Short mmCIF file of C-alpha atoms in Angstrom, two decimals:
data_model
loop_
_atom_site.label_atom_id
_atom_site.label_comp_id
_atom_site.label_asym_id
_atom_site.label_seq_id
_atom_site.Cartn_x
_atom_site.Cartn_y
_atom_site.Cartn_z
CA MET X 1 -45.44 2.24 -55.61
CA PRO X 2 -45.89 1.53 -51.89
CA ALA X 3 -49.09 2.86 -50.29
CA ALA X 4 -47.31 5.45 -48.12
CA THR X 5 -45.62 6.99 -51.15
CA LEU X 6 -48.90 6.94 -53.05
CA ARG X 7 -50.41 8.95 -50.19
CA ARG X 8 -47.70 11.57 -50.66
CA VAL X 9 -48.49 11.82 -54.38
CA VAL X 10 -52.20 12.18 -53.66
CA ALA X 11 -51.56 14.84 -50.98
CA LEU X 12 -49.35 16.85 -53.30
CA TYR X 13 -51.26 16.61 -56.58
CA THR X 14 -54.87 15.88 -55.60
CA PRO X 15 -55.13 17.90 -52.37
CA ASN X 16 -58.92 18.22 -52.42
CA ALA X 17 -59.48 14.47 -52.64
CA PHE X 18 -56.82 13.91 -49.98
CA ARG X 19 -58.42 16.32 -47.50
CA GLU X 20 -61.88 14.87 -48.07
CA GLU X 21 -60.67 11.45 -46.97
CA ARG X 22 -58.61 12.43 -43.92
CA ILE X 23 -61.34 11.52 -41.42
CA LEU X 24 -61.42 8.00 -42.86
CA TRP X 25 -57.84 7.50 -41.66
CA ARG X 26 -58.79 8.05 -38.03
CA ALA X 27 -59.50 4.34 -37.48
CA VAL X 28 -56.05 3.48 -38.88
CA ILE X 29 -54.38 6.03 -36.60
CA GLN X 30 -56.36 4.69 -33.63
CA LEU X 31 -55.13 1.18 -34.42
CA ASN X 32 -51.55 2.46 -34.75
CA ILE X 33 -51.81 3.98 -31.25
CA VAL X 34 -53.21 0.78 -29.75
CA ARG X 35 -50.50 -1.32 -31.44
CA SER X 36 -47.75 0.92 -30.04
CA ILE X 37 -49.14 0.61 -26.51
CA HIS X 38 -49.52 -3.15 -26.91
CA THR X 39 -45.89 -3.42 -28.02
CA ILE X 40 -44.91 -1.86 -24.70
CA LEU X 41 -47.33 -4.03 -22.72
CA ASP X 42 -46.03 -7.17 -24.45
CA ALA X 43 -42.51 -6.32 -23.28
CA LEU X 44 -43.78 -5.78 -19.73
CA ASN X 45 -45.76 -9.02 -19.81
CA ASP X 46 -42.66 -10.95 -20.88
CA ILE X 47 -40.87 -9.72 -17.77
CA ARG X 48 -43.91 -10.34 -15.60
CA ARG X 49 -44.27 -13.93 -16.82
CA ARG X 50 -40.63 -14.58 -16.04
CA ASP X 51 -41.29 -13.38 -12.50
CA VAL X 52 -44.61 -15.26 -12.04
CA TYR X 53 -43.49 -18.48 -13.80
CA PRO X 54 -39.73 -18.74 -13.06
CA SER X 55 -39.64 -22.49 -13.77
CA SER X 56 -41.74 -22.42 -16.94
CA THR X 57 -40.44 -23.33 -20.35
CA TYR X 58 -41.09 -19.79 -21.53
CA THR X 59 -38.22 -18.43 -23.61
CA SER X 60 -37.62 -14.72 -23.94
CA ASP X 61 -37.48 -12.86 -27.19
CA PRO X 62 -34.08 -13.48 -28.83
CA ASP X 63 -33.50 -9.74 -29.18
CA SER X 64 -34.04 -9.03 -25.50
CA ASP X 65 -31.32 -8.64 -22.89
CA SER X 66 -32.53 -11.59 -20.84
CA GLU X 67 -29.58 -11.65 -18.44
CA SER X 68 -30.36 -8.17 -17.15
CA GLU X 69 -34.09 -8.97 -16.86
CA ASN X 70 -33.92 -12.36 -15.12
CA HIS X 71 -34.56 -10.92 -11.67
CA VAL X 72 -36.62 -7.87 -12.61
CA SER X 73 -40.12 -7.43 -11.15
CA LEU X 74 -42.51 -4.82 -12.48
CA PRO X 75 -43.10 -1.90 -10.11
CA TYR X 76 -46.61 -1.68 -8.67
CA HIS X 77 -47.49 1.45 -10.68
CA LEU X 78 -46.77 -0.40 -13.95
CA GLU X 79 -48.94 -3.31 -12.85
CA GLU X 80 -51.74 -0.81 -12.26
CA LEU X 81 -51.23 0.84 -15.65
CA ARG X 82 -51.25 -2.55 -17.33
CA ARG X 83 -54.60 -3.40 -15.77
CA ARG X 84 -56.16 -0.02 -16.51
CA LEU X 85 -55.14 -0.24 -20.17
CA TYR X 86 -56.77 -3.63 -20.68
CA PRO X 87 -59.80 -2.01 -22.47
CA LEU X 88 -57.45 -1.36 -25.39
CA HIS X 89 -57.78 -5.04 -26.34
CA HIS X 90 -61.46 -4.37 -27.01
CA VAL X 91 -60.61 -1.25 -29.02
CA GLU X 92 -58.17 -3.25 -31.13
CA SER X 93 -60.86 -5.82 -31.84
CA LEU X 94 -63.34 -3.10 -32.86
CA LEU X 95 -60.84 -1.43 -35.19
CA ILE X 96 -59.77 -4.62 -36.93
CA ALA X 97 -63.44 -5.49 -37.48
CA LYS X 98 -63.94 -2.03 -38.99
CA LEU X 99 -60.95 -2.26 -41.35
CA VAL X 100 -61.00 -5.94 -42.31
CA PRO X 101 -64.06 -7.96 -43.46
CA PRO X 102 -64.79 -10.93 -41.13
CA ASN X 103 -64.15 -13.45 -43.91
CA GLU X 104 -60.67 -11.99 -44.51
CA HIS X 105 -59.26 -11.95 -40.96
CA GLU X 106 -56.92 -14.89 -41.57
CA ALA X 107 -55.92 -13.71 -45.04
CA THR X 108 -55.04 -10.20 -43.92
CA THR X 109 -52.95 -10.81 -40.81
CA LEU X 110 -49.27 -11.58 -40.59
CA GLY X 111 -47.02 -12.02 -37.62
CA VAL X 112 -45.53 -14.41 -35.14
CA GLY X 113 -48.50 -14.41 -32.82
CA GLY X 114 -51.08 -17.07 -32.23
CA SER X 115 -54.65 -17.09 -33.41
CA ASN X 116 -55.81 -15.11 -30.40
CA SER X 117 -54.09 -12.03 -31.70
CA VAL X 118 -56.02 -11.99 -34.94
CA ASN X 119 -59.22 -10.65 -33.47
CA GLY X 120 -57.84 -9.08 -30.32
CA ASN X 121 -59.70 -11.48 -27.98
CA VAL X 122 -57.03 -12.23 -25.39
CA PRO X 123 -57.84 -14.67 -22.57
CA TYR X 124 -57.41 -13.02 -19.19
CA TYR X 125 -56.25 -15.02 -16.18
CA GLY X 126 -56.92 -12.85 -13.16
CA ASN X 127 -53.90 -10.63 -12.65
CA SER X 128 -51.62 -12.47 -15.04
CA TYR X 129 -51.21 -14.11 -18.41
CA PRO X 130 -50.27 -17.80 -18.71
CA PRO X 131 -46.82 -18.90 -19.89
CA SER X 132 -48.30 -20.20 -23.14
CA SER X 133 -49.39 -16.71 -24.09
CA HIS X 134 -45.84 -16.04 -25.25
CA ALA X 135 -47.35 -17.03 -28.60
CA PHE X 136 -49.62 -14.01 -28.36
CA ARG X 137 -48.36 -11.07 -30.34
CA HIS X 138 -50.54 -8.45 -32.00
CA GLN X 139 -50.24 -9.48 -35.62
CA GLU X 140 -49.73 -7.12 -38.52
CA VAL X 141 -53.05 -6.19 -40.12
CA PHE X 142 -53.27 -5.96 -43.89
CA VAL X 143 -56.03 -4.55 -46.06
CA ARG X 144 -56.75 -5.24 -49.69
CA PRO X 145 -55.54 -2.38 -51.92
CA GLY X 146 -58.23 0.01 -53.06
CA ALA X 147 -61.02 1.97 -51.42
CA ALA X 148 -63.03 -0.89 -49.87
CA TRP X 149 -61.62 -0.38 -46.36
CA LYS X 150 -62.51 3.32 -46.55
CA LEU X 151 -66.12 2.45 -47.29
CA ARG X 152 -66.13 0.18 -44.25
CA THR X 153 -64.90 2.99 -41.98
CA SER X 154 -67.61 5.33 -43.25
CA GLY X 155 -70.78 4.41 -45.10
CA ARG X 156 -70.83 7.83 -46.72
CA PRO X 157 -67.25 9.12 -47.00
CA GLN X 158 -68.35 12.20 -48.88
CA SER X 159 -70.12 13.47 -45.75
CA ALA X 160 -67.49 12.51 -43.21
CA GLY X 161 -67.30 16.06 -41.93
CA THR X 162 -64.39 18.40 -41.31
CA THR X 163 -64.01 18.56 -37.54
CA GLY X 164 -64.26 14.99 -36.29
CA GLN X 165 -67.15 15.91 -33.98
CA GLU X 166 -69.67 14.32 -36.33
CA THR X 167 -68.06 10.90 -36.07
CA ILE X 168 -67.14 10.35 -32.41
CA ASP X 169 -67.07 6.59 -31.92
CA GLU X 170 -66.51 4.06 -29.16
CA SER X 171 -62.83 3.58 -30.03
CA GLN X 172 -62.08 7.29 -29.74
CA THR X 173 -64.00 7.52 -26.47
CA VAL X 174 -62.00 4.67 -24.91
CA LEU X 175 -58.71 6.10 -26.18
CA HIS X 176 -59.66 9.49 -24.75
CA HIS X 177 -60.32 8.00 -21.30
CA CYS X 178 -57.12 5.91 -21.45
CA CYS X 179 -54.99 8.85 -22.59
CA PRO X 180 -53.50 9.79 -19.15
CA ASP X 181 -52.51 6.17 -18.52
CA MET X 182 -51.02 5.78 -22.01
CA ILE X 183 -48.96 8.94 -21.50
CA ALA X 184 -47.82 7.73 -18.07
CA LEU X 185 -46.79 4.38 -19.56
CA TRP X 186 -44.90 5.90 -22.48
CA GLN X 187 -43.06 8.46 -20.34
CA ASP X 188 -42.15 6.07 -17.51
CA HIS X 189 -38.38 5.79 -17.08
CA VAL X 190 -38.55 2.05 -16.24
CA VAL X 191 -40.50 1.41 -19.44
CA ARG X 192 -37.94 3.38 -21.45
CA GLN X 193 -35.12 1.28 -19.99
CA ILE X 194 -36.92 -1.96 -20.86
CA LEU X 195 -37.59 -0.81 -24.42
CA ARG X 196 -33.98 0.30 -24.83
CA ARG X 197 -32.66 -3.05 -23.57
CA ARG X 198 -34.92 -4.90 -25.99
CA LYS X 199 -33.99 -2.60 -28.87
CA ILE X 200 -37.62 -1.60 -29.35
CA ARG X 201 -37.55 1.85 -31.00
CA LEU X 202 -41.15 2.85 -31.49
CA GLU X 203 -40.15 6.39 -32.48
CA GLU X 204 -38.51 5.03 -35.61
CA SER X 205 -41.59 3.14 -36.78
CA PRO X 206 -44.35 4.38 -39.09
CA GLY X 207 -47.62 4.92 -37.28
CA PHE X 208 -45.96 6.46 -34.21
CA TYR X 209 -48.18 8.96 -32.35
CA LEU X 210 -47.24 8.44 -28.69
CA ASN X 211 -45.70 11.92 -28.47
CA ASP X 212 -49.04 13.42 -29.59
CA LEU X 213 -51.47 11.46 -27.42
CA ASN X 214 -53.33 14.45 -25.95
CA ARG X 215 -54.11 15.71 -29.44
CA VAL X 216 -54.87 12.46 -31.28
CA THR X 217 -57.09 11.05 -28.51
CA SER X 218 -59.20 14.18 -28.20
CA LEU X 219 -62.92 13.56 -28.73
CA THR X 220 -62.85 16.20 -31.48
CA TYR X 221 -59.69 14.86 -33.11
CA PHE X 222 -59.52 15.26 -36.88
CA PRO X 223 -56.40 13.87 -38.63
CA SER X 224 -54.01 16.41 -40.11
CA ASP X 225 -52.24 15.91 -43.43
CA ASP X 226 -49.09 14.91 -41.55
CA ASP X 227 -51.01 12.41 -39.40
CA VAL X 228 -52.33 10.65 -42.50
CA LEU X 229 -48.91 10.58 -44.14
CA ARG X 230 -47.41 8.99 -41.02
CA ALA X 231 -50.13 6.34 -40.62
CA ARG X 232 -49.16 2.69 -41.01
CA LEU X 233 -51.49 0.56 -43.12
CA LYS X 234 -50.05 -2.44 -44.93
CA THR X 235 -51.65 -3.62 -48.15
CA VAL X 236 -51.61 -7.09 -49.65
CA GLY X 237 -52.07 -7.82 -53.33
CA VAL X 238 -51.94 -5.53 -56.37
CA SER X 239 -54.22 -2.62 -57.17
CA GLU X 240 -54.34 0.10 -59.82
CA TYR X 241 -55.05 3.76 -59.07
CA SER X 242 -56.01 6.31 -61.71
CA PHE X 243 -56.45 9.99 -60.92
CA HIS X 244 -56.22 13.44 -62.51
CA MET X 245 -53.76 15.98 -61.15
CA GLU X 246 -55.46 18.92 -59.39
CA ALA X 247 -52.33 20.99 -58.79
CA GLY X 248 -48.93 21.80 -60.27
CA PRO X 249 -47.80 22.00 -63.90
CA GLU X 250 -49.39 18.60 -64.62
CA THR X 251 -52.94 19.77 -63.78
CA GLY X 252 -55.48 17.72 -65.73
CA THR X 253 -53.01 14.95 -66.56
CA GLU X 254 -54.23 11.44 -65.80
CA TRP X 255 -51.80 9.20 -63.94
CA ARG X 256 -51.97 5.45 -63.53
CA ILE X 257 -50.11 4.03 -60.53
CA ILE X 258 -49.83 0.41 -59.44
CA ASP X 259 -49.71 -0.34 -55.71
CA VAL X 260 -47.98 -3.64 -54.95
CA GLY X 261 -47.35 -5.52 -51.72
CA GLY X 262 -43.80 -5.47 -50.40
CA SER X 263 -43.57 -8.74 -48.50
CA ARG X 264 -41.31 -11.45 -49.90
CA SER X 265 -44.19 -13.79 -50.75
CA GLN X 266 -45.79 -11.19 -53.05
CA ARG X 267 -42.76 -10.28 -55.15
CA PRO X 268 -43.36 -12.74 -58.01
CA THR X 269 -46.57 -10.84 -58.84
CA TRP X 270 -44.83 -7.54 -59.59
CA VAL X 271 -43.24 -7.91 -63.01
CA PRO X 272 -46.30 -8.13 -65.33
CA PHE X 273 -47.70 -4.81 -64.09
CA PHE X 274 -44.87 -2.47 -65.07
CA ASP X 275 -44.08 -1.11 -68.51
CA ASP X 276 -43.13 2.54 -67.83
CA ALA X 277 -41.42 3.06 -64.49
CA ILE X 278 -40.90 1.46 -61.08
CA ILE X 279 -40.48 3.48 -57.91
CA PHE X 280 -38.31 1.45 -55.55
CA LEU X 281 -38.16 2.30 -51.85
CA ALA X 282 -35.15 1.25 -49.78
CA PRO X 283 -35.51 2.21 -46.07
CA ILE X 284 -31.85 2.91 -45.33
CA SER X 285 -32.64 3.56 -41.67
CA ALA X 286 -33.31 -0.19 -41.32
CA PHE X 287 -29.62 -1.20 -41.46
CA ASP X 288 -29.89 -2.69 -37.95
CA GLN X 289 -33.33 -4.32 -38.32
CA THR X 290 -34.64 -7.65 -39.61
CA LEU X 291 -37.66 -8.65 -41.71
CA VAL X 292 -40.95 -9.38 -39.97
CA GLU X 293 -41.36 -12.45 -42.20
CA ASP X 294 -37.86 -13.80 -41.49
CA ARG X 295 -35.89 -12.55 -38.48
CA SER X 296 -32.67 -14.01 -39.90
CA ILE X 297 -32.60 -11.54 -42.80
CA ASN X 298 -31.40 -7.95 -42.43
CA ARG X 299 -33.90 -5.47 -43.91
CA LEU X 300 -31.31 -3.34 -45.68
CA GLU X 301 -29.54 -6.39 -47.10
CA ASP X 302 -32.91 -7.62 -48.36
CA SER X 303 -33.52 -4.26 -50.09
CA VAL X 304 -30.09 -4.41 -51.75
CA LEU X 305 -30.68 -7.95 -53.03
CA LEU X 306 -34.14 -7.06 -54.31
CA TRP X 307 -32.77 -3.93 -56.04
CA LYS X 308 -30.15 -6.09 -57.74
CA GLU X 309 -32.88 -8.55 -58.76
CA VAL X 310 -35.08 -5.80 -60.23
CA CYS X 311 -32.17 -4.12 -62.04
CA SER X 312 -31.03 -7.39 -63.65
CA ASN X 313 -34.51 -8.65 -64.63
CA LYS X 314 -34.54 -8.87 -68.45
CA LEU X 315 -38.33 -8.46 -68.54
CA LEU X 316 -37.83 -5.05 -66.91
CA ALA X 317 -34.89 -4.03 -69.09
CA LYS X 318 -36.82 -1.16 -70.73
CA VAL X 319 -38.54 -0.05 -67.53
CA ASP X 320 -36.95 2.99 -65.90
CA LEU X 321 -36.26 2.80 -62.18
CA VAL X 322 -36.62 5.55 -59.58
CA LEU X 323 -34.83 4.83 -56.31
CA PHE X 324 -36.05 6.26 -53.02
CA LEU X 325 -33.53 6.02 -50.19
CA ASN X 326 -36.34 6.38 -47.69
CA LYS X 327 -36.69 7.31 -44.00
CA CYS X 328 -33.63 9.57 -43.97
CA ASP X 329 -35.12 11.50 -41.04
CA ILE X 330 -35.17 8.30 -38.98
CA LEU X 331 -31.65 7.50 -40.17
CA ALA X 332 -30.40 10.88 -38.93
CA SER X 333 -32.07 10.38 -35.55
CA LYS X 334 -30.59 6.89 -35.21
CA LEU X 335 -27.06 8.03 -36.07
CA LYS X 336 -27.36 10.99 -33.70
CA SER X 337 -28.31 8.60 -30.87
CA GLY X 338 -24.94 6.88 -31.25
CA VAL X 339 -25.78 3.88 -33.43
CA ARG X 340 -22.81 3.31 -35.74
CA LEU X 341 -23.43 2.15 -39.30
CA ALA X 342 -20.00 0.48 -39.58
CA LYS X 343 -21.04 -2.03 -36.92
CA TYR X 344 -23.67 -3.40 -39.32
CA VAL X 345 -22.21 -2.47 -42.73
CA ARG X 346 -18.49 -3.26 -42.60
CA SER X 347 -17.77 -1.81 -46.03
CA PHE X 348 -18.67 1.63 -44.64
CA GLY X 349 -15.31 1.50 -42.88
CA ASP X 350 -14.09 4.46 -40.87
CA ARG X 351 -16.10 7.11 -42.70
CA PRO X 352 -17.76 9.77 -40.49
CA ASN X 353 -21.02 8.51 -38.96
CA GLU X 354 -22.88 11.52 -40.38
CA PRO X 355 -26.27 11.44 -42.18
CA GLU X 356 -24.98 13.21 -45.31
CA VAL X 357 -22.01 10.83 -45.58
CA VAL X 358 -24.20 7.77 -45.05
CA GLU X 359 -26.78 8.92 -47.62
CA LYS X 360 -24.05 9.59 -50.19
CA TYR X 361 -22.50 6.17 -49.47
CA PHE X 362 -25.77 4.28 -49.99
CA LYS X 363 -26.70 6.30 -53.07
CA SER X 364 -23.33 5.40 -54.59
CA LYS X 365 -23.79 1.69 -53.76
CA PHE X 366 -27.29 1.49 -55.25
CA SER X 367 -26.18 3.48 -58.30
CA ALA X 368 -23.30 1.04 -58.90
CA ILE X 369 -25.69 -1.94 -58.75
CA HIS X 370 -28.01 -0.17 -61.20
CA ARG X 371 -25.13 0.48 -63.59
CA GLU X 372 -23.56 -2.99 -63.36
CA HIS X 373 -26.71 -5.12 -63.45
CA SER X 374 -29.01 -3.36 -65.92
CA PRO X 375 -29.28 -5.46 -69.13
CA ILE X 376 -29.11 -2.26 -71.18
CA PRO X 377 -27.83 1.20 -70.11
CA ARG X 378 -30.45 3.46 -68.51
CA LYS X 379 -30.38 6.67 -66.51
CA PHE X 380 -30.18 6.45 -62.72
CA TYR X 381 -32.76 8.43 -60.75
CA GLY X 382 -32.06 8.49 -57.01
CA PHE X 383 -33.61 10.52 -54.19
CA CYS X 384 -33.08 10.74 -50.44
CA THR X 385 -36.40 11.28 -48.73
CA SER X 386 -38.24 11.18 -45.42
CA VAL X 387 -41.42 9.53 -44.20
CA THR X 388 -43.67 12.55 -44.75
CA ASP X 389 -41.61 14.44 -47.33
CA THR X 390 -44.02 15.65 -50.02
CA THR X 391 -41.46 18.02 -51.56
CA THR X 392 -39.27 15.23 -52.92
CA THR X 393 -42.41 13.58 -54.28
CA GLY X 394 -42.51 16.40 -56.81
CA GLY X 395 -39.09 15.25 -57.99
CA ILE X 396 -40.46 11.75 -58.50
CA ILE X 397 -43.28 12.96 -60.71
CA ALA X 398 -40.88 15.09 -62.76
CA SER X 399 -38.54 12.11 -63.17
CA VAL X 400 -41.32 9.72 -64.14
CA LYS X 401 -42.71 12.24 -66.63
CA ASP X 402 -39.24 12.57 -68.17
CA MET X 403 -38.98 8.77 -68.44
CA VAL X 404 -42.39 8.31 -70.05
CA VAL X 405 -41.85 11.13 -72.56
CA ARG X 406 -38.42 9.76 -73.53
CA GLU X 407 -39.86 6.28 -74.01
CA HIS X 408 -42.66 7.58 -76.25
CA LEU X 409 -40.15 9.57 -78.31
CA ARG X 410 -37.95 6.49 -78.61
CA ALA X 411 -40.91 4.35 -79.67
CA SER X 412 -41.91 6.90 -82.31
CA LYS X 413 -38.33 6.98 -83.70
CA LEU X 414 -37.99 10.67 -82.75
CA LEU X 415 -35.24 9.96 -80.24
#
């Protein structure tokens, strides 16, 4: 089960434990904010380098509309914002040091950037960056599964407080002072045009808080349940979680959930850990996106191929599968903005470009793969869900309980 889904389960069924740990997620949310701003600044710096170094060998991002940007210069007010937001590099460095042990920096970063982006120490060359800094991109930060990173963010998590006032730190102070400039950057119409040209849709990404900057950069900010559910924190490796339900009809029941990494390199480690059920998340909103690890592979196509691989795996023949067609809220927003699914998925044909139609189409496709590729017949469990949807999570637990009970009855010859 991916970490974000696990958070939903914890929020729904162990609410007391979830609320106790909310303050520990503030560092993650802070890092998410900084990463969003740096994504914008990276796009601006690409344009700026093209203007400052017109004869350099620098090559623009393949997804950018380079023809329309060849003769673009950044307005003065954006240059000023860029300079005033430079302290965020220091904040990023502080937050990574807080979340990731020093000896694990290399092992828990992934991206296309150079080594400078691992620790946030970016060389500064007066009013500009050198052409070679095209290699610099703020790499994805991973943490090891488990509670170790939470202990690093607070020595005594049990006394983290309930208002946020007890734990004001340097990162929050800098973010608070940079808040007006971050808002100005995010709301600038030139910036929005650049992001749109480059197909950078921050609103569709997990860990997006730029529409809530006044609130989340307040010196007394304390993460809400929704803030924690939206936070982006990638895990690497495999970890087991055991907890007792505090709420609902399953109160007192102990659950054991395995959290596995989702990147392609980690997939061979999955199979030995599952003997009851697998919860499979397919982000159907990603039909027009590519993998971070391999920009030549479509994310949705990768999910379909992996689903087929899991369904057909003979070692998992007796393991029940729960499918989550995830991020349906982002899908609806994307379709409403005019993005047409048929442009990326030809088999969708001339069906209406409506969220309900698209969800039904994908559910049917994944169900057919499940039916055709399972070594032995098994029931299909499929849900359409959103990033912070805790209601549907209840359906998961009910489905998994049904699976486990049926398997025990089958094993005892009672079924």
